[in-house]
Short mmCIF file of C-alpha atoms in Angstrom, two decimals:
data_model
loop_
_atom_site.label_atom_id
_atom_site.label_comp_id
_atom_site.label_asym_id
_atom_site.label_seq_id
_atom_site.Cartn_x
_atom_site.Cartn_y
_atom_site.Cartn_z
CA MET A 268 72.56 146.84 167.00
CA GLU A 269 74.01 143.89 168.86
CA GLY A 270 72.68 141.57 166.17
CA LEU A 271 74.30 143.68 163.45
CA SER A 272 77.64 143.69 165.26
CA LEU A 273 77.45 139.93 165.76
CA GLY A 274 76.59 139.43 162.08
CA PHE A 275 79.51 141.62 161.02
CA TYR A 276 82.06 139.77 163.13
CA MET A 277 80.55 136.47 162.05
CA MET A 278 81.31 137.40 158.45
CA VAL A 279 84.78 138.69 159.38
CA GLY A 280 85.48 135.42 161.17
CA TYR A 281 84.18 133.40 158.24
CA ALA A 282 86.42 135.34 155.84
CA GLN A 283 89.43 134.84 158.11
CA THR A 284 88.75 131.13 158.38
CA HIS A 285 88.61 130.82 154.59
CA TRP A 286 91.31 133.40 153.81
CA LEU A 287 93.23 131.06 151.51
CA VAL A 288 90.23 130.30 149.30
CA ILE A 289 89.34 133.99 149.18
CA ALA A 290 92.93 135.00 148.40
CA LEU A 291 93.18 132.44 145.59
CA PHE A 292 89.84 133.59 144.21
CA ILE A 293 90.93 137.23 144.16
CA LEU A 294 94.32 136.32 142.67
CA GLY A 295 92.61 134.29 139.94
CA ALA A 296 90.23 137.16 139.18
CA ILE A 297 93.11 139.61 138.92
CA LEU A 298 95.13 137.34 136.61
CA LEU A 299 92.19 136.51 134.33
CA ASN A 300 91.08 140.13 134.05
CA ALA A 301 94.67 141.29 133.50
CA ALA A 302 95.03 138.73 130.71
CA SER A 303 91.81 139.84 128.98
CA VAL A 304 92.62 143.55 129.37
CA MET A 305 96.13 143.13 127.99
CA LYS A 306 94.86 141.14 125.03
CA PHE A 307 91.70 143.03 124.12
CA GLY A 308 91.72 146.25 126.21
CA GLY A 309 88.95 147.55 128.51
CA LEU A 310 87.82 145.87 131.68
CA VAL A 311 84.23 145.18 130.60
CA LYS A 312 83.08 144.42 127.07
CA GLN A 313 79.40 144.82 126.27
CA SER A 314 79.52 142.09 123.65
CA ALA A 315 80.59 139.60 126.34
CA LEU A 316 77.99 140.66 128.90
CA LYS A 317 75.10 138.53 127.66
CA PRO A 318 77.01 135.22 127.64
CA THR A 319 78.59 136.21 130.99
CA LEU A 320 75.17 136.70 132.55
CA MET A 321 73.89 133.45 130.99
CA VAL A 322 76.81 131.50 132.49
CA GLY A 323 76.28 133.33 135.81
CA LEU A 324 72.62 132.34 135.81
CA ALA A 325 73.54 128.72 135.05
CA ILE A 326 76.02 128.76 137.95
CA ALA A 327 73.34 130.18 140.28
CA VAL A 328 70.92 127.39 139.29
CA VAL A 329 73.57 124.68 139.77
CA LEU A 330 74.53 126.12 143.15
CA PHE A 331 70.89 126.38 144.19
CA LEU A 332 70.47 122.68 143.47
CA ALA A 333 73.81 121.58 144.92
CA ILE A 334 74.34 123.66 148.08
CA PRO A 335 71.98 121.68 150.36
CA THR A 336 73.74 118.42 149.50
CA LEU A 337 77.19 120.03 149.63
CA SER A 338 76.39 121.29 153.12
CA GLY A 339 75.44 117.83 154.37
CA SER A 340 71.70 118.48 154.16
CA SER A 341 68.95 117.98 151.59
CA PHE A 342 65.90 119.71 150.14
CA ALA A 343 63.77 117.50 152.37
CA PHE A 344 64.86 119.51 155.41
CA MET A 345 64.14 122.92 153.89
CA ALA A 346 60.80 123.58 155.53
CA TYR A 347 61.29 127.13 156.70
CA TRP A 348 61.15 130.34 154.63
CA LEU A 349 64.49 131.36 156.13
CA ASP A 350 66.11 128.27 154.61
CA TRP A 351 64.96 129.24 151.12
CA ALA A 352 66.01 132.86 151.63
CA LEU A 353 69.48 131.75 152.71
CA LEU A 354 69.77 129.29 149.84
CA ILE A 355 68.83 131.93 147.26
CA PHE A 356 71.18 134.44 148.90
CA MET A 357 74.08 131.99 148.82
CA ALA A 358 73.47 130.75 145.28
CA VAL A 359 73.04 134.24 143.81
CA GLY A 360 75.86 135.69 145.93
CA TYR A 361 78.42 133.08 144.89
CA ALA A 362 77.27 133.36 141.25
CA ILE A 363 77.73 137.15 141.27
CA ALA A 364 81.19 136.78 142.79
CA LEU A 365 82.10 134.20 140.14
CA LEU A 366 81.29 136.73 137.41
CA LEU A 367 84.73 138.16 138.20
CA TRP A 368 86.14 134.98 136.66
CA VAL A 369 83.44 134.26 134.12
CA HIS A 370 83.56 137.60 132.30
CA PRO A 371 87.31 137.53 131.45
CA ILE A 372 87.08 133.83 130.58
CA VAL A 373 84.17 134.53 128.19
CA ARG A 374 86.19 137.35 126.62
CA LEU A 375 89.27 135.17 126.21
CA VAL A 376 87.21 132.35 124.66
CA LYS A 377 85.24 134.64 122.34
CA GLY A 378 88.23 136.85 121.53
CA VAL A 379 86.45 140.13 122.36
CA MET B 179 106.16 168.91 160.79
CA SER B 180 104.20 170.95 163.27
CA SER B 181 101.66 168.16 163.67
CA LEU B 182 104.48 165.71 164.27
CA SER B 183 105.86 168.01 166.93
CA ALA B 184 102.43 168.19 168.49
CA LEU B 185 102.16 164.44 168.45
CA SER B 186 105.55 164.01 170.02
CA GLY B 187 104.47 166.41 172.72
CA ILE B 188 101.51 164.32 173.74
CA ASN B 189 101.94 162.76 177.09
CA ARG B 190 102.57 159.08 176.41
CA ARG B 191 100.25 157.97 179.16
CA LYS B 192 97.39 160.11 177.85
CA PHE B 193 98.00 158.76 174.39
CA LEU B 194 97.86 155.19 175.64
CA LEU B 195 94.76 155.89 177.67
CA GLY B 196 93.03 157.45 174.68
CA GLY B 197 93.89 154.38 172.66
CA ALA B 198 92.60 152.16 175.42
CA ALA B 199 89.30 154.04 175.49
CA ALA B 200 88.96 153.57 171.73
CA MET B 201 89.78 149.87 171.98
CA ALA B 202 87.33 149.49 174.83
CA ALA B 203 84.63 151.09 172.72
CA VAL B 204 85.42 148.61 169.96
CA ALA B 205 85.25 145.81 172.52
CA GLY B 206 81.73 146.86 173.43
CA LEU B 207 82.59 148.30 176.81
CA GLY B 208 81.18 151.55 178.06
CA ALA B 209 83.27 154.49 179.23
CA ILE B 210 86.11 153.33 181.45
CA PRO B 211 86.55 155.19 184.72
CA ALA B 212 89.88 157.05 184.73
CA ARG B 213 90.92 155.37 187.95
CA ALA B 214 90.59 151.98 186.27
CA GLU B 215 92.30 153.12 183.07
CA GLN B 216 95.32 154.31 185.00
CA SER B 217 95.39 151.34 187.31
CA ASN B 218 98.41 149.06 187.31
CA ALA B 219 96.45 146.43 189.18
CA LYS B 220 97.66 142.85 189.18
CA ILE B 221 94.90 140.83 187.52
CA VAL B 222 95.21 137.05 187.45
CA ILE B 223 93.06 134.83 185.25
CA THR B 224 93.08 131.10 185.92
CA GLY B 225 92.23 129.12 182.81
CA ALA B 226 93.01 129.67 179.14
CA GLY B 227 89.80 128.29 177.73
CA ALA B 228 87.19 130.32 175.90
CA ALA B 229 86.39 132.53 178.91
CA GLY B 230 89.96 133.07 180.10
CA ILE B 231 91.42 134.06 176.74
CA SER B 232 88.44 136.20 175.80
CA ILE B 233 88.66 138.11 179.09
CA ALA B 234 92.43 138.51 178.75
CA ASN B 235 91.99 140.06 175.30
CA ARG B 236 89.31 142.47 176.45
CA LEU B 237 91.22 143.52 179.55
CA ALA B 238 94.43 143.98 177.56
CA LYS B 239 92.58 146.39 175.27
CA ALA B 240 90.76 148.25 178.04
CA LEU B 241 93.45 148.58 180.71
CA PRO B 242 96.81 149.51 179.16
CA ASN B 243 98.66 149.71 182.45
CA ALA B 244 97.25 146.67 184.17
CA ASN B 245 99.52 143.74 184.92
CA ILE B 246 97.58 140.80 183.50
CA THR B 247 98.60 137.19 184.10
CA ILE B 248 96.91 134.06 182.80
CA ILE B 249 97.66 130.69 184.36
CA ASP B 250 97.16 127.55 182.26
CA ARG B 251 99.59 124.96 180.98
CA ARG B 252 97.58 123.90 177.95
CA GLU B 253 99.08 124.89 174.61
CA THR B 254 96.27 123.38 172.53
CA HIS B 255 92.90 125.07 172.41
CA TYR B 256 89.90 122.78 172.05
CA TYR B 257 86.80 124.04 170.28
CA TRP B 258 84.47 122.09 172.56
CA PRO B 259 81.23 122.95 170.69
CA GLY B 260 82.55 121.03 167.67
CA LEU B 261 83.12 117.73 169.46
CA THR B 262 79.63 116.39 168.74
CA LEU B 263 80.34 116.77 165.03
CA VAL B 264 83.68 114.97 165.40
CA ALA B 265 82.07 112.17 167.41
CA THR B 266 79.42 111.59 164.76
CA GLY B 267 81.76 111.67 161.79
CA ALA B 268 80.81 115.06 160.34
CA TRP B 269 84.07 116.85 161.16
CA ALA B 270 87.71 115.78 161.25
CA LYS B 271 89.36 116.05 164.67
CA SER B 272 91.77 118.68 163.34
CA LYS B 273 88.88 121.09 162.92
CA VAL B 274 88.47 121.50 166.69
CA LEU B 275 92.15 122.04 167.49
CA ASP B 276 93.87 125.42 167.62
CA ARG B 277 96.88 126.90 169.41
CA ASN B 278 96.27 129.01 172.50
CA ALA B 279 99.31 131.09 171.56
CA SER B 280 97.44 132.31 168.47
CA PHE B 281 94.86 134.06 170.63
CA MET B 282 96.90 135.12 173.66
CA PRO B 283 97.40 138.91 173.83
CA SER B 284 101.08 139.79 173.60
CA ARG B 285 101.17 141.92 176.73
CA VAL B 286 99.71 139.24 178.95
CA ASN B 287 102.05 137.22 181.16
CA TRP B 288 101.25 133.58 180.41
CA ILE B 289 102.32 131.18 183.15
CA LYS B 290 102.26 127.69 181.67
CA GLU B 291 101.34 125.91 184.88
CA MET B 292 98.02 125.00 186.46
CA ALA B 293 96.34 126.73 189.38
CA ASP B 294 96.55 124.27 192.26
CA VAL B 295 95.59 126.18 195.41
CA TYR B 296 93.48 129.30 195.79
CA GLU B 297 94.16 131.39 198.89
CA PRO B 298 91.62 134.21 198.52
CA ASP B 299 92.25 135.47 202.06
CA ASN B 300 95.87 136.11 201.10
CA LYS B 301 94.97 137.14 197.54
CA ARG B 302 97.21 134.58 195.95
CA VAL B 303 97.14 131.49 193.76
CA ILE B 304 99.70 128.71 194.07
CA THR B 305 100.45 126.73 190.93
CA ASP B 306 101.18 123.02 190.65
CA THR B 307 104.92 123.76 190.58
CA GLY B 308 104.70 125.70 193.84
CA ARG B 309 104.93 129.14 192.27
CA VAL B 310 103.05 131.77 194.25
CA VAL B 311 101.15 134.29 192.14
CA GLU B 312 99.75 137.27 194.01
CA TYR B 313 96.85 139.30 192.70
CA ASP B 314 94.77 142.36 193.34
CA PHE B 315 91.92 140.96 191.27
CA LEU B 316 91.20 137.41 190.21
CA VAL B 317 89.05 135.92 187.46
CA VAL B 318 88.42 132.19 187.86
CA ALA B 319 87.77 130.64 184.45
CA SER B 320 89.09 127.15 184.99
CA GLY B 321 86.20 125.19 183.46
CA VAL B 322 84.83 121.85 184.63
CA GLU B 323 86.24 118.55 185.77
CA TYR B 324 84.89 115.37 184.22
CA ASN B 325 84.31 112.91 187.05
CA TYR B 326 84.51 109.65 185.10
CA ASP B 327 85.80 108.02 188.30
CA ALA B 328 82.31 108.29 189.77
CA ILE B 329 81.34 105.50 187.35
CA GLU B 330 82.79 102.28 188.68
CA GLY B 331 84.84 100.43 186.08
CA MET B 332 84.93 103.36 183.64
CA ASP B 333 88.21 103.80 181.78
CA VAL B 334 88.56 106.75 179.42
CA ASN B 335 91.41 104.96 177.65
CA ALA B 336 88.90 102.33 176.52
CA ILE B 337 86.67 104.83 174.70
CA GLY B 338 86.21 103.63 171.14
CA GLN B 339 86.59 99.96 172.07
CA ASN B 340 83.91 97.41 172.94
CA GLY B 341 81.12 99.83 172.05
CA LEU B 342 82.21 102.39 174.64
CA ALA B 343 81.67 105.99 173.56
CA SER B 344 81.93 109.42 175.19
CA VAL B 345 82.00 112.70 173.34
CA TYR B 346 83.17 114.73 176.30
CA ASN B 347 86.64 113.69 177.37
CA SER B 348 88.74 115.17 174.56
CA PRO B 349 88.93 115.54 170.78
CA ASP B 350 90.76 112.19 170.73
CA ALA B 351 87.92 110.56 172.65
CA ALA B 352 85.41 112.18 170.32
CA ALA B 353 87.20 110.74 167.29
CA LYS B 354 87.29 107.29 168.92
CA THR B 355 83.63 107.67 169.81
CA TRP B 356 82.94 108.00 166.10
CA ASP B 357 84.73 104.64 165.59
CA ALA B 358 82.28 103.04 168.02
CA ILE B 359 79.21 104.80 166.61
CA ARG B 360 80.16 104.03 163.00
CA LYS B 361 80.37 100.32 163.81
CA TYR B 362 77.10 100.44 165.72
CA SER B 363 75.36 102.28 162.89
CA VAL B 364 76.12 99.30 160.63
CA ASP B 365 75.73 96.39 163.06
CA GLY B 366 72.87 97.73 165.21
CA GLY B 367 72.15 96.22 168.62
CA ASN B 368 71.37 97.68 172.01
CA GLY B 369 72.45 101.34 172.16
CA ILE B 370 72.29 103.25 175.45
CA PHE B 371 72.72 106.99 175.90
CA THR B 372 73.07 108.50 179.37
CA LEU B 373 72.57 111.81 181.16
CA PRO B 374 73.94 112.35 184.70
CA SER B 375 72.30 114.24 187.53
CA THR B 376 74.99 116.92 187.89
CA PRO B 377 75.15 120.18 185.96
CA ILE B 378 77.03 119.46 182.74
CA ARG B 379 78.85 121.36 180.03
CA CYS B 380 76.64 121.76 176.94
CA ALA B 381 73.52 119.99 178.14
CA GLY B 382 72.44 119.57 174.52
CA ALA B 383 75.41 117.38 173.61
CA PRO B 384 74.01 114.07 174.95
CA LEU B 385 70.82 114.75 172.96
CA LYS B 386 72.67 115.70 169.78
CA MET B 387 74.71 112.51 170.07
CA THR B 388 71.49 110.50 170.35
CA LEU B 389 69.71 112.19 167.46
CA LEU B 390 72.71 112.07 165.14
CA THR B 391 73.31 108.41 165.97
CA LEU B 392 69.69 107.71 165.00
CA ASP B 393 70.43 109.44 161.70
CA ARG B 394 73.63 107.43 161.19
CA LEU B 395 71.66 104.23 161.79
CA GLN B 396 69.30 105.22 158.97
CA GLN B 397 72.18 106.13 156.66
CA ASN B 398 74.33 103.05 157.34
CA GLY B 399 71.62 100.39 157.43
CA GLY B 400 71.66 99.49 161.10
CA ALA B 401 68.28 100.99 162.03
CA ASP B 402 66.26 97.78 161.67
CA LYS B 403 68.69 95.90 163.90
CA ALA B 404 68.99 98.59 166.57
CA GLN B 405 67.17 99.28 169.82
CA MET B 406 68.11 102.63 171.32
CA SER B 407 67.55 103.77 174.90
CA PHE B 408 68.05 107.04 176.75
CA TYR B 409 68.61 106.84 180.51
CA SER B 410 68.35 110.19 182.24
CA ALA B 411 69.25 110.68 185.88
CA LEU B 412 66.89 113.66 185.92
CA ASN B 413 63.13 114.02 185.51
CA GLY B 414 63.46 114.87 181.84
CA VAL B 415 65.97 115.19 179.03
CA PHE B 416 66.03 118.98 178.53
CA GLY B 417 65.39 121.90 180.87
CA LEU B 418 62.75 123.68 178.78
CA PRO B 419 59.35 121.92 178.70
CA TRP B 420 58.53 122.48 175.01
CA TYR B 421 61.87 121.05 173.88
CA ASN B 422 61.68 118.25 176.41
CA ASP B 423 58.36 117.18 174.87
CA PHE B 424 59.71 117.61 171.34
CA LEU B 425 62.67 115.36 172.11
CA LEU B 426 60.60 112.70 173.86
CA ASN B 427 58.25 112.63 170.85
CA ARG B 428 61.23 112.29 168.51
CA PHE B 429 62.60 109.43 170.63
CA ALA B 430 59.15 107.78 170.61
CA GLU B 431 59.02 107.98 166.79
CA HIS B 432 62.15 105.82 166.79
CA ASP B 433 60.73 103.40 169.38
CA MET B 434 63.35 104.42 171.88
CA ASP B 435 63.10 103.31 175.47
CA VAL B 436 63.38 106.34 177.76
CA LYS B 437 63.92 106.04 181.50
CA PHE B 438 64.12 108.82 184.09
CA ARG B 439 65.95 108.95 187.44
CA HIS B 440 68.35 106.26 186.29
CA GLU B 441 72.00 107.16 186.81
CA LEU B 442 74.86 105.23 185.28
CA SER B 443 76.87 103.97 188.26
CA ALA B 444 79.08 101.19 186.87
CA VAL B 445 80.27 99.72 183.64
CA ASP B 446 81.93 96.41 182.81
CA ILE B 447 83.70 97.35 179.61
CA GLY B 448 84.91 93.86 178.71
CA ALA B 449 81.50 92.25 179.23
CA ARG B 450 79.65 95.27 177.78
CA LYS B 451 77.36 95.63 180.77
CA ALA B 452 76.13 98.89 182.28
CA THR B 453 74.69 99.24 185.77
CA PHE B 454 72.20 101.97 186.62
CA THR B 455 71.14 103.17 190.04
CA GLN B 456 67.50 104.17 190.36
CA GLU B 457 66.07 106.89 192.56
CA ASP B 458 65.14 104.36 195.27
CA GLY B 459 68.69 103.02 195.37
CA ASN B 460 67.94 99.82 193.50
CA GLN B 461 70.32 98.85 190.76
CA PHE B 462 69.92 96.92 187.57
CA THR B 463 72.42 95.82 184.96
CA THR B 464 71.86 95.63 181.23
CA GLU B 465 73.95 94.58 178.25
CA TYR B 466 74.84 97.00 175.49
CA ASP B 467 76.41 97.15 172.06
CA LEU B 468 76.94 100.89 172.29
CA LEU B 469 77.13 102.90 175.51
CA HIS B 470 77.47 106.67 175.31
CA VAL B 471 78.76 107.84 178.67
CA VAL B 472 78.20 111.39 179.85
CA PRO B 473 80.35 111.82 182.96
CA PRO B 474 79.14 113.57 186.10
CA MET B 475 80.81 116.97 186.25
CA ARG B 476 82.03 119.25 188.99
CA ALA B 477 84.33 122.21 189.52
CA PRO B 478 88.08 121.53 189.27
CA ARG B 479 89.58 120.28 192.54
CA SER B 480 91.49 123.52 193.11
CA VAL B 481 88.22 125.46 193.21
CA ARG B 482 86.19 122.75 194.90
CA GLU B 483 88.57 122.56 197.84
CA SER B 484 88.98 126.31 198.24
CA ASN B 485 87.05 129.01 200.05
CA LEU B 486 85.75 130.13 196.68
CA ALA B 487 83.27 127.25 196.33
CA TRP B 488 79.64 127.16 197.35
CA THR B 489 79.27 125.64 200.82
CA GLU B 490 75.49 125.31 200.79
CA GLY B 491 72.70 124.95 198.28
CA ASN B 492 72.47 122.76 195.21
CA MET B 493 75.83 123.95 193.84
CA ALA B 494 77.80 122.92 196.91
CA ALA B 495 78.07 119.23 196.02
CA GLY B 496 79.99 120.02 192.85
CA GLY B 497 82.09 122.69 194.55
CA TRP B 498 81.08 125.24 191.91
CA LEU B 499 82.30 128.81 192.21
CA ALA B 500 80.09 130.89 194.52
CA VAL B 501 79.33 133.92 192.39
CA ASP B 502 76.36 136.25 192.25
CA ARG B 503 74.25 135.09 189.31
CA ASP B 504 73.69 138.66 188.11
CA THR B 505 77.08 140.35 188.47
CA LEU B 506 79.22 137.18 188.41
CA GLN B 507 81.18 138.65 191.32
CA HIS B 508 82.21 136.30 194.11
CA LEU B 509 79.81 136.39 197.05
CA THR B 510 82.53 136.64 199.70
CA TYR B 511 85.55 138.11 197.95
CA PRO B 512 84.56 141.20 195.92
CA GLU B 513 87.89 141.24 194.06
CA VAL B 514 87.12 137.80 192.59
CA PHE B 515 84.93 137.12 189.55
CA GLY B 516 84.01 133.92 187.80
CA CYS B 517 83.32 133.21 184.18
CA GLY B 518 82.41 130.17 182.14
CA ASP B 519 81.68 126.61 183.13
CA VAL B 520 83.14 126.87 186.64
CA ASN B 521 80.43 129.27 187.79
CA GLY B 522 77.84 127.96 190.20
CA THR B 523 74.97 129.63 188.41
CA PRO B 524 71.78 128.08 187.01
CA ARG B 525 71.77 126.62 183.48
CA GLY B 526 74.30 127.64 180.85
CA LYS B 527 77.66 125.91 180.64
CA THR B 528 78.15 126.72 176.98
CA ALA B 529 80.36 128.82 174.72
CA ALA B 530 77.33 131.03 174.11
CA THR B 531 77.13 131.75 177.83
CA VAL B 532 80.80 132.67 177.75
CA LYS B 533 80.21 134.98 174.80
CA MET B 534 77.52 136.92 176.64
CA SER B 535 79.01 136.85 180.15
CA VAL B 536 82.59 137.87 179.34
CA PRO B 537 81.66 141.53 178.66
CA ILE B 538 79.67 141.55 181.93
CA VAL B 539 82.62 140.24 183.93
CA VAL B 540 85.05 142.67 182.29
CA GLN B 541 82.79 145.65 182.82
CA ASN B 542 82.11 144.78 186.44
CA LEU B 543 85.76 144.05 187.12
CA ILE B 544 86.67 147.47 185.73
CA SER B 545 84.03 149.05 187.98
CA VAL B 546 85.49 147.34 191.03
CA ILE B 547 89.01 148.39 190.06
CA ALA B 548 87.68 151.94 189.91
CA GLY B 549 86.22 151.57 193.38
CA GLU B 550 82.66 151.46 192.12
CA GLU B 551 79.91 148.91 192.53
CA PRO B 552 79.45 146.38 189.72
CA GLU B 553 76.31 147.30 187.84
CA ALA B 554 76.28 145.21 184.67
CA THR B 555 73.96 142.24 185.03
CA PHE B 556 73.92 138.92 183.26
CA ASP B 557 70.55 137.43 182.33
CA GLY B 558 71.86 133.87 182.12
CA TYR B 559 71.86 133.76 178.34
CA THR B 560 72.76 130.41 176.88
CA SER B 561 72.30 128.80 173.52
CA CYS B 562 72.00 125.31 172.13
CA PRO B 563 72.10 124.68 168.41
CA LEU B 564 70.20 121.41 168.80
CA LEU B 565 71.21 119.20 165.88
CA THR B 566 68.11 117.16 165.20
CA ARG B 567 69.65 115.30 162.24
CA PHE B 568 72.43 115.85 159.75
CA GLY B 569 71.38 118.93 157.81
CA ALA B 570 68.84 120.35 160.26
CA ALA B 571 68.91 122.00 163.66
CA MET B 572 67.06 124.28 166.05
CA LEU B 573 68.70 127.45 167.32
CA ILE B 574 67.56 127.61 170.95
CA GLU B 575 68.57 130.64 173.02
CA PHE B 576 67.26 131.22 176.53
CA ASP B 577 67.98 132.87 179.87
CA TYR B 578 68.10 131.89 183.55
CA ASP B 579 64.33 131.77 183.73
CA GLY B 580 63.92 129.66 180.61
CA ASN B 581 62.57 132.52 178.51
CA LEU B 582 63.44 132.19 174.84
CA THR B 583 65.74 135.07 173.87
CA PRO B 584 66.55 134.79 170.15
CA THR B 585 69.33 137.12 168.98
CA TYR B 586 67.55 137.47 165.65
CA SER B 587 63.81 137.77 166.07
CA PHE B 588 63.17 136.39 162.57
CA ILE B 589 64.57 133.00 163.58
CA ASP B 590 61.88 130.78 165.05
CA PRO B 591 63.61 128.77 167.80
CA LYS B 592 60.96 126.05 167.60
CA LYS B 593 61.47 125.24 163.93
CA GLU B 594 63.98 122.76 162.61
CA SER B 595 65.89 124.45 159.85
CA TRP B 596 68.75 124.13 157.43
CA PHE B 597 69.63 127.73 158.36
CA ALA B 598 70.41 126.65 161.94
CA TRP B 599 72.47 123.73 160.61
CA ILE B 600 74.54 126.13 158.49
CA MET B 601 75.02 128.33 161.55
CA LYS B 602 76.32 125.40 163.56
CA ASP B 603 78.36 123.79 160.80
CA GLN B 604 79.82 126.89 159.15
CA MET B 605 79.40 130.07 161.16
CA LEU B 606 79.67 129.43 164.88
CA LYS B 607 83.34 128.46 164.96
CA PRO B 608 84.45 131.63 163.12
CA THR B 609 82.29 133.60 165.56
CA TYR B 610 83.86 131.74 168.48
CA LEU B 611 87.34 132.66 167.26
CA GLN B 612 86.28 136.30 167.10
CA MET B 613 85.03 135.94 170.66
CA LEU B 614 88.44 134.67 171.77
CA LYS B 615 90.01 137.80 170.29
CA GLY B 616 87.60 139.92 172.32
CA ASN B 617 85.65 141.19 169.32
CA VAL B 618 82.32 139.48 169.88
#
């Protein structure tokens, strides 16, 4: 229980520390989705889902390869299963969040 | 409308007390005795560091009627655990600086002076301007004093020049230490890292500085021209045997010269010469290109020279606060508690110790206010994210007895990991800030 509480406040603290980045991300997602909805209607378009997921997958792969270096480390120091679990969690997590930008951008580019 | 009428009919005090109970539950405290909840006790906290501010926030939530005062002049809050990263070039200095005002609870009376004299027999503290502050209950959280003067010839203003480095003194000194280490990591030469015989804040810091400097030497091309040494005034370099052996092996891999029972006693900054005193009293002097000084530490003078300090035992020399290691209550004055680095308890002068001991102090203080015996006990928890190189660390957590006590059982404290590096680099400061607010 104590570990869960600590983990929760750790995430709250992390979000507070990076509030500006998070706020800009949310604002960008709102603007992009508003633009695509106003132009083409509907929040999600099935015809844009496949390219959205492909771009999301590409982002996850790039993040997987880049995060160790971006965090001042390298693959050479990833010798523990927990390291790989965290790396996958971060890469997939950020990629899923970025779908909020990718999907409206794909729609605007494809005109759907 | 009827519910509004009902609300307006609630006794204000009961409403406040109910709110306090809810806030206390959020703060992780148990049920608060009514006598404590209703108390308008005068509580004085000396020190606005991690322990002082964290306690002030928790008490402000738990005791709505208490008169809480915090005494500390410092407006800038230093995130001490980040100084090793500043001193090795990983973080900018600005990343360890915050404003105390951002974390100070609004209903706390903040006296921007320093505690100068403790008079526990009269239940009062006198500040350095002569102001007399009386209390019913006192929490001493005034941290440590760096005793650089114990090293003959040492001048903290010279840190960063002539190969003189010291991570401890301040964020400024840490940034200047990086100037010295950066130059050394390119030029190489004779690098000496020291460890004093006194208890010190964050006992892992001298080791992190050594290991990260080794890494910088590799990165910046100075490794082949460098000879590093570690001079410990103790019988080892770390208090837990497994980690002591791990570190000595790591030092041996880098052909480091390690000496025990050698205490830095003098430095000639201009000539770049350091003098060490050995256990038998003999001295020897050696030249250096980089000297990382870890100052001897002791309790602040105001505590050291008061009746609150230990008068016998191994904590007496440093004048550390004489508290019970379990309840953190003063051994002579039951209305006095200690928290943080000033405590004369074994091990643990870290932010992690503060995190775990603050709730103990608050809970026991509330018990004493209620006229009860303090029952919460502290196991001596401390933690050291030992940075073994840039990008890898070990998350070591242990108690008074040296037992490993990992918060998350799935983290192996004996494995170097990127996970632990991410914790140190990204997650611990946000957690620390939550601790200051009384949430963690």
